[in-house]
């Protein structure tokens, strides 16, 4: 039974396999920055910080199941350009919604707001799935061994949760970070759209990574000004 499972997953561990696994984990970490900030911004649609963490935890568990399903069916999925078109449309819709929505006073958050935890979870899960449509091609190109890709995906989803948790804090600290994140989401959406139109028009990974790095540098360039509370000191005179 185990032999059949290993044969299906193409499980053959070697030094080369461990190097490929490190490359997959590195790619997952680098390419997940824009994904993480998008998920963090979506989670901020919940007003309660505890609910934000729960939405990320549950949403990414669902996202992991969807990612594994996508990887195991990638050969078939890649035959249908409609999936990439839907993913591109969904990501670009998120970007449009972010930049056209109005800010609430004393709250710089754009985008959807959720009354309950269960409204946010599917949005988080399907946003990650849309990003995965772009990254799955890269993962499969690096290795054809299913177990390696699945292991890299598992580590990647844990890394994504950690990064999203950091970005939730940083979104409140840096003025331009949320906008920077959604600009990178737009880049991923446009990249998926170019895949549908003509794969020759798709920019190389190094160019995408460079562009994302520049955009995030701008995103971290300005901190929010926090007003320190004024403490009034009352002077009392002691008279004898």
Coordinates of N, CA and C in Angstrom, one line a residue:
X1 N 0.8 -1.2 0.0 CA 0.0 0.0 0.0 C 0.9 1.3 0.0
X2 N 1.9 1.3 0.9 CA 2.7 2.5 1.0 C 3.5 2.6 -0.3
X3 N 3.9 1.5 -0.9 CA 4.7 1.5 -2.2 C 3.9 2.2 -3.3
X4 N 2.6 1.9 -3.3 CA 1.7 2.4 -4.3 C 1.5 3.9 -4.1
X5 N 1.4 4.3 -2.8 CA 1.3 5.8 -2.5 C 2.6 6.5 -2.9
X6 N 3.7 5.9 -2.5 CA 5.0 6.6 -2.9 C 5.2 6.7 -4.4
X7 N 4.8 5.6 -5.1 CA 4.9 5.6 -6.6 C 4.0 6.7 -7.2
X8 N 2.8 6.9 -6.6 CA 1.9 7.9 -7.1 C 2.4 9.3 -6.8
X9 N 3.1 9.5 -5.6 CA 3.6 10.8 -5.3 C 5.0 11.0 -5.8
X10 N 5.6 9.9 -6.5 CA 6.9 10.0 -7.1 C 7.9 10.2 -5.9
X11 N 7.8 9.5 -4.8 CA 8.6 9.7 -3.6 C 9.9 9.0 -3.8
X12 N 11.0 9.8 -4.0 CA 12.4 9.3 -4.1 C 13.3 10.3 -3.5
X13 N 13.6 10.1 -2.2 CA 14.4 11.1 -1.5 C 15.9 11.0 -1.8
X14 N 16.5 12.1 -2.0 CA 17.9 12.2 -2.4 C 18.4 13.6 -2.0
X15 N 19.7 13.8 -2.1 CA 20.3 15.1 -1.9 C 19.8 16.1 -2.9
X16 N 19.6 15.7 -4.1 CA 19.0 16.6 -5.1 C 17.6 17.0 -4.8
X17 N 16.9 16.0 -4.2 CA 15.5 16.3 -3.8 C 15.4 17.3 -2.7
X18 N 16.4 17.2 -1.7 CA 16.4 18.2 -0.6 C 16.7 19.6 -1.1
X19 N 17.6 19.7 -2.1 CA 18.0 21.0 -2.7 C 16.8 21.6 -3.4
X20 N 16.1 20.7 -4.2 CA 14.9 21.2 -4.9 C 13.8 21.7 -3.9
X21 N 13.7 21.0 -2.8 CA 12.7 21.3 -1.7 C 13.1 22.7 -1.2
X22 N 14.3 23.0 -0.9 CA 14.7 24.3 -0.4 C 14.4 25.4 -1.4
X23 N 14.6 25.1 -2.7 CA 14.3 26.1 -3.8 C 12.8 26.3 -3.8
X24 N 12.0 25.3 -3.6 CA 10.5 25.4 -3.6 C 10.0 26.3 -2.4
X25 N 10.6 26.0 -1.3 CA 10.3 26.8 -0.1 C 10.7 28.3 -0.3
X26 N 11.9 28.5 -0.8 CA 12.3 29.9 -1.1 C 11.4 30.6 -2.0
X27 N 11.0 29.9 -3.1 CA 10.0 30.5 -4.1 C 8.7 30.8 -3.4
X28 N 8.2 29.9 -2.6 CA 7.0 30.1 -1.9 C 7.0 31.3 -1.0
X29 N 8.2 31.5 -0.3 CA 8.3 32.6 0.6 C 8.4 33.9 -0.1
X30 N 9.2 33.9 -1.2 CA 9.3 35.2 -2.0 C 8.0 35.6 -2.7
X31 N 7.4 34.6 -3.3 CA 6.2 34.9 -4.1 C 5.0 35.0 -3.3
X32 N 5.1 34.8 -2.0 CA 3.9 34.9 -1.1 C 3.7 36.2 -0.4
X33 N 4.7 37.1 -0.6 CA 4.6 38.4 0.0 C 3.4 39.2 -0.4
X34 N 3.1 39.3 -1.7 CA 1.9 40.0 -2.1 C 0.6 39.3 -1.7
X35 N 0.7 37.9 -1.7 CA -0.5 37.2 -1.2 C -0.7 37.4 0.2
X36 N 0.3 37.4 1.0 CA 0.2 37.6 2.5 C -0.4 39.0 2.8
X37 N 0.0 40.0 2.1 CA -0.5 41.4 2.4 C -2.0 41.5 2.0
X38 N -2.4 40.8 0.9 CA -3.7 40.8 0.5 C -4.6 40.1 1.5
X39 N -4.2 39.0 2.0 CA -5.0 38.2 3.0 C -5.0 39.0 4.3
X40 N -3.9 39.7 4.7 CA -4.0 40.5 5.9 C -5.0 41.6 5.8
X41 N -5.0 42.3 4.6 CA -5.9 43.4 4.4 C -7.3 42.9 4.4
X42 N -7.6 41.7 3.8 CA -8.9 41.2 3.8 C -9.4 40.9 5.3
X43 N -8.5 40.3 6.1 CA -8.8 39.9 7.4 C -9.1 41.2 8.3
X44 N -8.5 42.3 7.9 CA -8.8 43.6 8.6 C -10.2 44.1 8.4
X45 N -10.9 43.4 7.5 CA -12.3 43.8 7.3 C -13.2 43.4 8.5
X46 N -12.6 42.5 9.4 CA -13.2 42.2 10.7 C -12.7 43.2 11.7
X47 N -13.6 43.7 12.5 CA -13.2 44.7 13.5 C -12.4 44.2 14.7
X48 N -12.7 42.9 15.0 CA -12.1 42.3 16.2 C -10.8 41.7 15.8
X49 N -9.7 42.0 16.6 CA -8.4 41.4 16.3 C -8.4 39.9 16.5
X50 N -9.1 39.4 17.4 CA -9.2 37.9 17.7 C -9.8 37.3 16.5
X51 N -10.9 37.9 15.9 CA -11.5 37.3 14.7 C -10.6 37.4 13.5
X52 N -9.8 38.4 13.4 CA -8.8 38.5 12.3 C -7.9 37.2 12.3
X53 N -7.4 36.9 13.5 CA -6.5 35.7 13.6 C -7.2 34.4 13.3
X54 N -8.4 34.3 13.8 CA -9.2 33.1 13.5 C -9.6 33.0 12.0
X55 N -9.9 34.1 11.4 CA -10.2 34.1 9.9 C -9.0 33.6 9.1
X56 N -7.8 34.1 9.5 CA -6.6 33.7 8.8 C -6.3 32.2 9.0
X57 N -6.5 31.8 10.3 CA -6.2 30.4 10.6 C -7.1 29.4 9.8
X58 N -8.4 29.6 9.9 CA -9.4 28.8 9.3 C -9.3 28.9 7.8
X59 N -9.2 30.2 7.3 CA -9.2 30.5 5.9 C -8.0 29.8 5.2
X60 N -6.9 29.8 5.9 CA -5.7 29.2 5.3 C -5.7 27.6 5.3
X61 N -6.5 27.1 6.3 CA -6.7 25.6 6.3 C -7.5 25.2 5.1
X62 N -8.6 26.0 4.8 CA -9.4 25.8 3.6 C -8.5 26.0 2.4
X63 N -7.7 27.1 2.4 CA -6.9 27.4 1.3 C -5.9 26.3 1.0
X64 N -5.4 25.7 2.1 CA -4.4 24.6 1.9 C -5.0 23.4 1.2
X65 N -6.3 23.0 1.6 CA -7.0 21.9 0.9 C -7.2 22.3 -0.6
X66 N -7.6 23.5 -0.9 CA -7.8 23.9 -2.3 C -6.5 23.9 -3.0
X67 N -5.4 24.3 -2.4 CA -4.0 24.3 -3.1 C -3.6 22.9 -3.4
X68 N -3.8 21.9 -2.5 CA -3.4 20.6 -2.7 C -4.3 20.0 -3.8
X69 N -5.5 20.3 -3.8 CA -6.4 19.8 -4.9 C -6.0 20.4 -6.2
X70 N -5.6 21.7 -6.2 CA -5.1 22.3 -7.5 C -3.8 21.6 -8.0
X71 N -2.9 21.3 -7.1 CA -1.7 20.7 -7.5 C -1.9 19.3 -8.0
X72 N -2.7 18.5 -7.4 CA -3.0 17.2 -7.8 C -3.7 17.1 -9.1
X73 N -4.4 18.2 -9.5 CA -5.2 18.2 -10.7 C -4.6 19.2 -11.7
X74 N -3.4 19.7 -11.4 CA -2.8 20.8 -12.2 C -2.7 20.5 -13.7
X75 N -2.4 19.2 -14.0 CA -2.3 18.9 -15.4 C -3.6 19.1 -16.2
X76 N -4.7 18.8 -15.5 CA -6.0 19.0 -16.2 C -6.4 20.5 -16.1
X77 N -6.1 21.1 -15.0 CA -6.6 22.5 -14.8 C -5.9 23.4 -15.8
X78 N -4.6 23.1 -16.1 CA -3.8 24.0 -17.1 C -4.4 23.9 -18.5
X79 N -5.2 22.9 -18.8 CA -5.8 22.8 -20.1 C -6.9 23.8 -20.3
X80 N -7.5 24.3 -19.2 CA -8.6 25.2 -19.3 C -8.2 26.6 -18.9
X81 N -8.1 27.5 -19.9 CA -7.6 28.9 -19.7 C -8.7 29.7 -18.9
X82 N -9.9 29.1 -18.9 CA -11.0 29.8 -18.1 C -10.7 30.0 -16.7
X83 N -9.9 29.0 -16.1 CA -9.6 29.1 -14.7 C -8.7 30.3 -14.4
X84 N -7.7 30.5 -15.3 CA -6.8 31.6 -15.1 C -7.5 33.0 -15.4
X85 N -8.4 32.9 -16.3 CA -9.2 34.2 -16.6 C -10.1 34.5 -15.4
X86 N -10.7 33.5 -14.7 CA -11.5 33.8 -13.5 C -10.6 34.3 -12.4
X87 N -9.4 33.7 -12.2 CA -8.5 34.1 -11.2 C -8.0 35.5 -11.4
X88 N -7.7 35.9 -12.7 CA -7.3 37.3 -13.0 C -8.4 38.3 -12.7
X89 N -9.6 37.9 -13.1 CA -10.8 38.8 -12.9 C -11.0 39.0 -11.5
X90 N -10.9 37.9 -10.7 CA -11.2 38.0 -9.2 C -10.1 39.0 -8.6
X91 N -8.8 38.8 -8.9 CA -7.8 39.6 -8.3 C -7.9 41.1 -8.7
X92 N -8.2 41.3 -9.9 CA -8.4 42.7 -10.4 C -9.6 43.3 -9.8
X93 N -10.6 42.5 -9.5 CA -11.8 43.0 -8.9 C -11.5 43.4 -7.4
X94 N -10.7 42.7 -6.7 CA -10.2 43.0 -5.4 C -9.5 44.4 -5.4
X95 N -8.6 44.5 -6.4 CA -7.9 45.8 -6.5 C -8.8 47.0 -6.8
X96 N -9.7 46.8 -7.7 CA -10.7 47.8 -8.1 C -11.5 48.2 -6.8
X97 N -12.0 47.2 -6.1 CA -12.7 47.5 -4.9 C -11.9 48.2 -3.9
X98 N -10.7 47.9 -3.7 CA -9.8 48.6 -2.8 C -9.7 50.0 -3.1
X99 N -9.3 50.4 -4.3 CA -9.0 51.7 -4.7 C -10.2 52.6 -5.0
X100 N -11.4 52.0 -5.0 CA -12.6 52.8 -5.3 C -13.5 53.0 -4.0
X101 N -13.2 52.2 -3.0 CA -14.0 52.2 -1.8 C -13.5 53.4 -0.9
X102 N -14.4 54.0 -0.1 CA -14.2 55.1 0.7 C -13.6 54.7 2.1
X103 N -12.7 55.5 2.6 CA -12.2 55.3 3.9 C -13.2 55.8 4.9
X104 N -13.3 55.0 6.0 CA -14.1 55.5 7.2 C -13.2 56.4 8.0
X105 N -13.7 57.4 8.6 CA -12.9 58.3 9.4 C -12.2 57.6 10.5
X106 N -10.9 58.0 10.6 CA -10.0 57.4 11.6 C -9.7 55.9 11.3
X107 N -9.9 55.4 10.1 CA -9.6 54.1 9.7 C -9.2 54.1 8.3
X108 N -8.0 53.7 8.0 CA -7.4 53.8 6.6 C -7.8 52.5 5.8
X109 N -8.5 51.6 6.4 CA -8.8 50.3 5.7 C -9.7 50.5 4.5
X110 N -9.4 50.0 3.4 CA -10.2 49.9 2.2 C -10.8 48.5 2.1
X111 N -11.6 48.3 1.1 CA -12.0 46.9 0.8 C -13.2 46.4 1.6
X112 N -13.5 45.1 1.4 CA -14.7 44.5 2.1 C -14.6 44.5 3.6
X113 N -15.8 44.7 4.1 CA -15.9 44.6 5.6 C -16.9 43.4 5.9
X114 N -16.6 42.7 7.0 CA -17.4 41.5 7.3 C -18.1 41.7 8.6
X115 N -19.3 41.2 8.7 CA -20.1 41.3 10.0 C -19.7 40.0 10.8
X116 N -19.4 38.9 10.1 CA -19.1 37.7 10.9 C -17.8 37.0 10.3
X117 N -17.3 36.1 11.1 CA -16.1 35.4 10.8 C -16.3 34.6 9.5
X118 N -17.4 34.0 9.3 CA -17.7 33.1 8.2 C -17.9 33.8 6.9
X119 N -18.0 35.1 6.9 CA -18.1 35.8 5.7 C -16.6 36.1 5.2
X120 N -15.7 36.2 6.1 CA -14.3 36.5 5.7 C -13.6 35.2 5.2
X121 N -13.9 34.1 5.8 CA -13.1 32.8 5.5 C -13.1 32.5 4.0
X122 N -14.3 32.4 3.3 CA -14.2 32.0 1.9 C -13.5 33.0 1.0
X123 N -13.6 34.3 1.4 CA -12.8 35.3 0.6 C -11.3 35.1 0.7
X124 N -10.9 34.8 2.0 CA -9.4 34.5 2.2 C -9.0 33.3 1.4
X125 N -9.8 32.2 1.5 CA -9.5 30.9 0.8 C -9.4 31.1 -0.7
X126 N -10.4 31.8 -1.3 CA -10.5 31.9 -2.7 C -9.4 32.9 -3.3
X127 N -9.1 33.9 -2.4 CA -8.0 34.8 -2.8 C -6.7 34.0 -2.9
X128 N -6.4 33.2 -1.9 CA -5.2 32.4 -2.0 C -5.2 31.4 -3.2
X129 N -6.4 30.9 -3.5 CA -6.5 30.0 -4.7 C -6.2 30.7 -6.0
X130 N -6.6 32.0 -6.1 CA -6.4 32.7 -7.3 C -4.9 33.0 -7.4
X131 N -4.2 33.3 -6.3 CA -2.7 33.4 -6.4 C -2.1 32.1 -6.7
X132 N -2.6 31.0 -6.3 CA -2.0 29.7 -6.5 C -2.1 29.3 -8.0
X133 N -3.0 29.8 -8.7 CA -3.1 29.6 -10.1 C -1.9 30.1 -10.9
X134 N -1.3 31.1 -10.3 CA 0.0 31.7 -10.9 C 1.2 30.9 -10.4
X135 N 1.2 30.5 -9.1 CA 2.4 29.9 -8.6 C 2.5 28.4 -8.9
X136 N 1.4 27.8 -9.2 CA 1.5 26.3 -9.4 C 2.3 26.0 -10.6
X137 N 2.3 26.8 -11.6 CA 3.1 26.6 -12.8 C 4.5 26.6 -12.5
X138 N 4.9 27.6 -11.6 CA 6.3 27.7 -11.2 C 6.8 26.5 -10.4
X139 N 5.9 26.0 -9.5 CA 6.3 24.9 -8.6 C 6.4 23.6 -9.5
X140 N 5.6 23.4 -10.4 CA 5.6 22.2 -11.3 C 6.8 22.2 -12.2
X141 N 7.2 23.5 -12.6 CA 8.4 23.6 -13.5 C 9.6 23.3 -12.8
X142 N 9.7 23.6 -11.4 CA 10.9 23.3 -10.7 C 11.0 21.8 -10.4
X143 N 9.9 21.1 -10.1 CA 10.0 19.7 -9.9 C 8.7 19.0 -10.3
X144 N 8.9 17.8 -10.9 CA 7.8 17.0 -11.3 C 7.4 15.9 -10.2
X145 N 8.2 15.9 -9.1 CA 7.9 15.0 -8.0 C 6.8 15.6 -7.1
X146 N 5.7 14.9 -7.1 CA 4.5 15.4 -6.4 C 4.8 15.6 -5.0
X147 N 5.5 14.7 -4.3 CA 5.7 14.8 -2.9 C 6.5 16.0 -2.5
X148 N 7.4 16.4 -3.4 CA 8.3 17.6 -3.2 C 7.4 18.9 -3.3
X149 N 6.6 18.9 -4.3 CA 5.7 20.1 -4.5 C 4.7 20.2 -3.3
X150 N 4.2 19.1 -2.9 CA 3.2 19.1 -1.8 C 3.9 19.5 -0.5
X151 N 5.1 19.1 -0.2 CA 5.9 19.4 1.0 C 6.2 20.9 0.9
X152 N 6.6 21.4 -0.2 CA 6.9 22.9 -0.4 C 5.6 23.7 -0.2
X153 N 4.5 23.2 -0.6 CA 3.2 23.9 -0.5 C 2.8 23.9 1.0
X154 N 3.1 22.8 1.7 CA 2.7 22.8 3.2 C 3.6 23.8 3.9
X155 N 4.9 23.8 3.7 CA 5.7 24.8 4.4 C 5.3 26.2 3.9
X156 N 5.0 26.3 2.7 CA 4.6 27.7 2.1 C 3.4 28.2 2.8
X157 N 2.4 27.4 3.1 CA 1.1 27.9 3.7 C 1.4 28.3 5.1
X158 N 2.3 27.6 5.8 CA 2.7 28.0 7.2 C 3.4 29.3 7.2
X159 N 4.3 29.4 6.2 CA 5.1 30.7 6.1 C 4.1 31.9 5.7
X160 N 3.1 31.6 4.9 CA 2.1 32.6 4.5 C 1.3 33.0 5.7
X161 N 1.0 32.1 6.6 CA 0.2 32.5 7.8 C 1.1 33.4 8.7
X162 N 2.4 33.1 8.8 CA 3.3 33.9 9.7 C 3.4 35.3 9.1
X163 N 3.6 35.3 7.7 CA 3.8 36.6 7.1 C 2.5 37.5 7.1
X164 N 1.4 36.8 7.0 CA 0.1 37.6 7.0 C -0.1 38.2 8.4
X165 N 0.3 37.4 9.5 CA 0.2 37.9 10.8 C 1.1 39.2 11.0
X166 N 2.3 39.2 10.4 CA 3.2 40.3 10.5 C 2.6 41.5 9.8
X167 N 2.0 41.3 8.6 CA 1.5 42.3 7.8 C 0.3 43.0 8.4
X168 N -0.5 42.2 9.2 CA -1.7 42.8 9.9 C -1.2 43.9 10.8
X169 N -0.1 43.7 11.5 CA 0.5 44.7 12.4 C 1.1 45.9 11.6
X170 N 1.8 45.5 10.5 CA 2.5 46.5 9.7 C 1.5 47.4 8.9
X171 N 0.3 46.9 8.6 CA -0.6 47.7 7.9 C -1.1 48.9 8.7
X172 N -1.1 48.7 10.0 CA -1.5 49.8 10.9 C -0.3 50.8 11.1
X173 N 0.9 50.3 10.8 CA 2.1 51.1 11.1 C 2.6 52.0 9.9
X174 N 2.4 51.4 8.7 CA 3.0 52.1 7.5 C 1.8 52.6 6.6
X175 N 1.9 53.8 6.2 CA 0.8 54.5 5.5 C 0.6 53.9 4.2
X176 N 1.6 53.6 3.4 CA 1.4 53.2 2.0 C 1.4 51.7 1.8
X177 N 1.5 50.9 2.9 CA 1.7 49.5 2.7 C 0.5 48.8 2.1
X178 N -0.7 49.2 2.5 CA -1.9 48.5 2.0 C -2.0 48.8 0.5
X179 N -1.8 50.0 0.1 CA -1.8 50.4 -1.3 C -0.8 49.6 -2.1
X180 N 0.4 49.5 -1.5 CA 1.5 48.8 -2.2 C 1.2 47.3 -2.4
X181 N 0.6 46.8 -1.4 CA 0.2 45.4 -1.5 C -0.8 45.1 -2.6
X182 N -1.8 46.0 -2.7 CA -2.8 45.8 -3.8 C -2.3 46.1 -5.2
X183 N -1.3 47.0 -5.3 CA -0.6 47.2 -6.6 C 0.1 45.9 -7.0
X184 N 0.7 45.2 -6.1 CA 1.3 43.9 -6.4 C 0.2 42.9 -6.8
X185 N -0.9 42.9 -6.1 CA -2.0 42.0 -6.5 C -2.4 42.3 -7.9
X186 N -2.5 43.6 -8.3 CA -2.8 43.9 -9.7 C -1.8 43.3 -10.6
X187 N -0.5 43.3 -10.3 CA 0.5 42.8 -11.1 C 0.3 41.3 -11.4
X188 N -0.1 40.6 -10.3 CA -0.4 39.1 -10.4 C -1.6 38.9 -11.3
X189 N -2.6 39.7 -11.1 CA -3.8 39.6 -11.9 C -3.6 39.8 -13.4
X190 N -2.8 40.9 -13.6 CA -2.4 41.2 -15.0 C -1.5 40.1 -15.6
X191 N -0.7 39.5 -14.8 CA 0.2 38.4 -15.3 C -0.7 37.2 -15.7
X192 N -1.7 36.8 -14.9 CA -2.6 35.8 -15.2 C -3.4 36.1 -16.5
X193 N -3.8 37.3 -16.6 CA -4.5 37.7 -17.8 C -3.6 37.6 -19.1
X194 N -2.3 38.0 -18.9 CA -1.4 37.8 -20.1 C -1.2 36.4 -20.4
X195 N -1.3 35.5 -19.5 CA -1.1 34.0 -19.7 C -2.3 33.6 -20.6
X196 N -3.5 34.1 -20.4 CA -4.6 33.8 -21.2 C -4.5 34.3 -22.6
X197 N -4.1 35.6 -22.7 CA -4.0 36.2 -24.0 C -2.9 35.6 -24.9
X198 N -1.7 35.6 -24.3 CA -0.5 35.0 -25.0 C 0.6 34.8 -24.0
X199 N 1.0 33.6 -23.8 CA 2.0 33.2 -22.8 C 3.3 33.9 -23.1
X200 N 3.6 34.3 -24.4 CA 4.9 34.9 -24.7 C 5.0 36.3 -24.1
X201 N 3.8 36.9 -23.7 CA 3.8 38.2 -23.2 C 4.0 38.2 -21.6
X202 N 4.0 37.1 -21.0 CA 4.2 37.0 -19.6 C 5.6 37.4 -19.2
X203 N 5.7 38.3 -18.2 CA 7.1 38.7 -17.8 C 7.8 37.6 -17.0
X204 N 9.1 37.5 -17.0 CA 9.8 36.5 -16.3 C 9.7 36.7 -14.8
X205 N 9.9 35.6 -14.0 CA 9.8 35.7 -12.6 C 10.7 36.7 -11.9
X206 N 12.0 36.9 -12.4 CA 12.9 37.8 -11.8 C 12.4 39.2 -12.0
X207 N 11.7 39.5 -13.1 CA 11.2 40.9 -13.3 C 10.0 41.1 -12.3
X208 N 9.2 40.1 -12.1 CA 8.1 40.2 -11.1 C 8.6 40.5 -9.7
X209 N 9.6 39.7 -9.3 CA 10.2 39.8 -8.0 C 10.8 41.2 -7.8
X210 N 11.5 41.7 -8.8 CA 12.1 43.0 -8.7 C 11.1 44.1 -8.6
X211 N 10.0 44.0 -9.4 CA 8.9 45.0 -9.3 C 8.3 44.9 -7.9
X212 N 8.0 43.7 -7.4 CA 7.4 43.6 -6.1 C 8.3 44.2 -5.0
X213 N 9.6 44.0 -5.1 CA 10.5 44.5 -4.1 C 10.5 46.0 -4.1
X214 N 10.5 46.6 -5.3 CA 10.5 48.1 -5.4 C 9.2 48.7 -4.8
X215 N 8.1 48.0 -5.2 CA 6.8 48.5 -4.7 C 6.7 48.4 -3.1
X216 N 7.2 47.3 -2.6 CA 7.2 47.1 -1.1 C 8.1 48.1 -0.5
X217 N 9.2 48.4 -1.1 CA 10.1 49.5 -0.6 C 9.4 50.8 -0.4
X218 N 8.6 51.1 -1.4 CA 7.8 52.3 -1.3 C 6.7 52.2 -0.2
X219 N 6.1 51.0 -0.1 CA 5.1 50.7 0.9 C 5.6 50.9 2.3
X220 N 6.9 50.6 2.6 CA 7.5 50.7 3.9 C 8.2 52.0 4.1
X221 N 8.0 53.0 3.2 CA 8.8 54.2 3.2 C 8.2 55.2 4.2
X222 N 7.0 55.1 4.6 CA 6.3 56.2 5.4 C 5.5 55.5 6.5
X223 N 5.9 56.0 7.7 CA 5.2 55.5 8.9 C 4.0 56.4 9.2
X224 N 3.0 55.8 9.8 CA 1.8 56.6 10.3 C 2.3 57.4 11.5
X225 N 1.7 58.6 11.5 CA 2.0 59.5 12.7 C 1.1 59.2 13.8
X226 N 1.6 58.8 14.9 CA 0.8 58.5 16.1 C 0.9 59.6 17.1
X227 N -0.3 60.1 17.5 CA -0.3 61.2 18.4 C -0.1 60.6 19.9
X228 N 0.9 61.1 20.5 CA 1.1 60.7 21.9 C 0.1 61.5 22.8
X229 N -0.6 60.8 23.7 CA -1.5 61.4 24.6 C -0.8 62.5 25.5
X230 N -1.5 63.6 25.6 CA -1.0 64.7 26.4 C -1.4 64.5 27.8
X231 N -0.4 64.5 28.6 CA -0.6 64.3 30.1 C -0.5 65.7 30.7
X232 N -1.6 66.0 31.3 CA -1.7 67.4 32.0 C -1.2 67.2 33.4
X233 N -0.2 68.0 33.7 CA 0.3 67.9 35.1 C -0.2 69.1 35.9
X234 N -0.9 68.8 36.9 CA -1.5 69.8 37.7 C -0.4 70.2 38.8
X235 N -0.2 71.4 38.9 CA 0.8 71.9 39.9 C 0.0 72.4 41.2
X236 N 0.4 71.8 42.2 CA -0.3 72.2 43.5 C 0.7 72.9 44.4
X237 N 0.2 73.9 44.9 CA 1.1 74.7 45.9 C 0.8 74.2 47.3
X238 N 1.8 73.9 48.0 CA 1.6 73.5 49.4 C 1.9 74.8 50.3
X239 N 0.9 75.2 50.9 CA 1.1 76.4 51.8 C 1.1 76.0 53.2
X240 N 1.8 76.6 53.9 CA 1.9 76.3 55.3 C 1.1 77.3 56.1

